XYZ file of C-alpha atoms in Angstrom:
153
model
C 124.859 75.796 103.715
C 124.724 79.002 105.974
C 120.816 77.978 107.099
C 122.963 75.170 109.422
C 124.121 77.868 111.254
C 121.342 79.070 112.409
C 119.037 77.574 116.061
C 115.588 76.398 115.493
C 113.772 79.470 116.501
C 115.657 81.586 113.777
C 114.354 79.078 110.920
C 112.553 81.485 109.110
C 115.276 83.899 109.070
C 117.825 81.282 107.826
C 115.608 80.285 105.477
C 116.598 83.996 104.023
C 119.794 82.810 103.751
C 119.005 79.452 101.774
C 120.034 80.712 98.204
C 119.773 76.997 97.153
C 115.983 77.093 97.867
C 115.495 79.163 94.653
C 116.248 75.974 92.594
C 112.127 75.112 94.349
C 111.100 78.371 92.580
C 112.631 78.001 89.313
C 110.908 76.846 86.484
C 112.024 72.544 85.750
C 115.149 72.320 83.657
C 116.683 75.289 85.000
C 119.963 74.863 86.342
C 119.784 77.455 89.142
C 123.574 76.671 90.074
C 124.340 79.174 87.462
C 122.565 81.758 89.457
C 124.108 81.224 92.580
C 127.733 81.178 90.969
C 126.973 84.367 90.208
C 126.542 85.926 93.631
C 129.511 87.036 95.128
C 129.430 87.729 99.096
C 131.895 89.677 100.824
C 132.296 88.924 104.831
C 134.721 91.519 106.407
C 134.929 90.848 109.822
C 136.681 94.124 111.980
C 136.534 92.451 115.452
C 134.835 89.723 117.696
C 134.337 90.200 121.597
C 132.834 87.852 123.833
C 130.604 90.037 125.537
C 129.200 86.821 127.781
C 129.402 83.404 127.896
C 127.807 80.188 129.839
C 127.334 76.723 128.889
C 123.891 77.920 127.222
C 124.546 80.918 126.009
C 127.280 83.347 124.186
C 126.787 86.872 123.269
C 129.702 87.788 120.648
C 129.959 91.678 119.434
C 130.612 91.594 116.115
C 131.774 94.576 113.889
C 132.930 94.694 110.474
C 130.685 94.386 106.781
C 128.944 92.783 104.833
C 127.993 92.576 101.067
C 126.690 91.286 97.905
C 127.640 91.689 94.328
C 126.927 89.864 91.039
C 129.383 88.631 88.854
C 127.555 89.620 85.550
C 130.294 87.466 83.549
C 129.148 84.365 85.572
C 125.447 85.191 85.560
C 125.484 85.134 81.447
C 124.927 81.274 81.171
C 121.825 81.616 83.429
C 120.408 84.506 81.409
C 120.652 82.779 78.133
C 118.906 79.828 79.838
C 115.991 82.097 80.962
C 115.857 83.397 77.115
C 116.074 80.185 75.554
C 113.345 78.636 77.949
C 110.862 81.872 77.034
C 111.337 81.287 73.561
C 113.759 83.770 72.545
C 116.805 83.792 70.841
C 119.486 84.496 73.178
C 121.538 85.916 70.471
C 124.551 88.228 71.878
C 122.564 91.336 71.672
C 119.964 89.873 73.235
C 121.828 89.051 76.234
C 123.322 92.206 76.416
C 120.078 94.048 76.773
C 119.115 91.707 79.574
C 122.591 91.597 81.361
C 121.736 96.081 80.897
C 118.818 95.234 82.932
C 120.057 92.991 85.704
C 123.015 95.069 86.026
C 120.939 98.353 86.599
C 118.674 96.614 88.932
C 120.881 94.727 91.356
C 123.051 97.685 93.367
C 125.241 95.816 95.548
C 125.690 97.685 98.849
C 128.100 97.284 101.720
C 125.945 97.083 104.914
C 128.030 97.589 107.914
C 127.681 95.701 110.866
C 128.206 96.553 114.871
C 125.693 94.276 116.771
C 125.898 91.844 119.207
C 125.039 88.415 118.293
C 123.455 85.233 120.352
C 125.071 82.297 120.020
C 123.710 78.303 121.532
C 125.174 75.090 121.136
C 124.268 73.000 118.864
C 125.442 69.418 117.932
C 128.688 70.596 115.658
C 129.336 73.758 117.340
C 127.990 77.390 118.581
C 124.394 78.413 116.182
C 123.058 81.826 115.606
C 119.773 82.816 117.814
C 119.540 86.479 117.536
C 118.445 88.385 114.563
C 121.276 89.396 112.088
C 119.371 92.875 111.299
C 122.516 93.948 110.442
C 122.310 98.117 108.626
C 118.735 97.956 109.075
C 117.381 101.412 107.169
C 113.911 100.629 108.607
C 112.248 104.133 109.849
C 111.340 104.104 113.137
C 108.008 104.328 113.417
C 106.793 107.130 115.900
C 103.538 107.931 116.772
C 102.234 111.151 117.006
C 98.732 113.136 118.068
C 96.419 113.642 114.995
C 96.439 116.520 113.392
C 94.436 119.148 113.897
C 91.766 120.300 111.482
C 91.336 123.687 110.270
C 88.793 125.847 111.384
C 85.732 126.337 109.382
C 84.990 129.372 107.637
């Protein structure tokens, strides 16, 4: 699983990565392995440079992509579940409206990536400690002097 990749202090953020931890979230006698078959991720990897390197620490520049799709063929055994389990009849049409409204949801995006990445050893090889903010869209957040108020009349 990609969360055994990652050092200790970058838990929480593999823990973002975990997509078998949804089977905790889903309701008993789902089987959430249809779910994840359905998820399709796309690593393109441009280049890797060793930017540094000691026995405690690497710092690799990576550049390339990275992306996630749905296979909406592959997710249909996990939608009729979900009808079936609320009581519906997951009759074709059925399933078509709710594949409709997965589909127009879920907008798989390529996010590229040029970043440099921390590496440490661990026991079976080099793990991630940096965070993999990778085509972060996040405004930066500026601050700037009140406005001023109008004069009174």
């Amino acid at each position: 699983a990609l969360p055994g990749f990652f050092c200790e202090e970058e838990a929480e953020q593999a823990a973002e990565f975990d997509m078998a931890a949804l089977a905790g979230e889903m309701p008993e006698g789902m089987d959430v392995q249809s779910l994840l078959d359905a998820f399709i991720f796309d690593i393109t990897l441009d280049s890797l440079e060793v930017v540094t390197e000691t026995e405690a620490e690497a710092v690799v520049h990576v550049v390339g992509s990275m992306a996630m799709d749905l296979d909406q063929e592959a997710l249909v055994p996990f939608v009729e579940a979900v009808l079936e389990m609320s009581g519906m009849e997951a009759d074709e049409a059925t399933v078509a409206m709710f594949m409709d409204i997965v589909a127009s949801e879920f907008e798989a995006e390529s996010e590229n990536i040029d970043a440099d990445v921390t590496l440490v050893p661990g026991d079976a090889g080099w793990l991630i400690c940096s965070d993999l903010d990778f085509g972060s869209t996040e405004p930066e957040v500026v601050d700037s002097p009140p406005a001023e108020s109008p004069p009174a009349e």
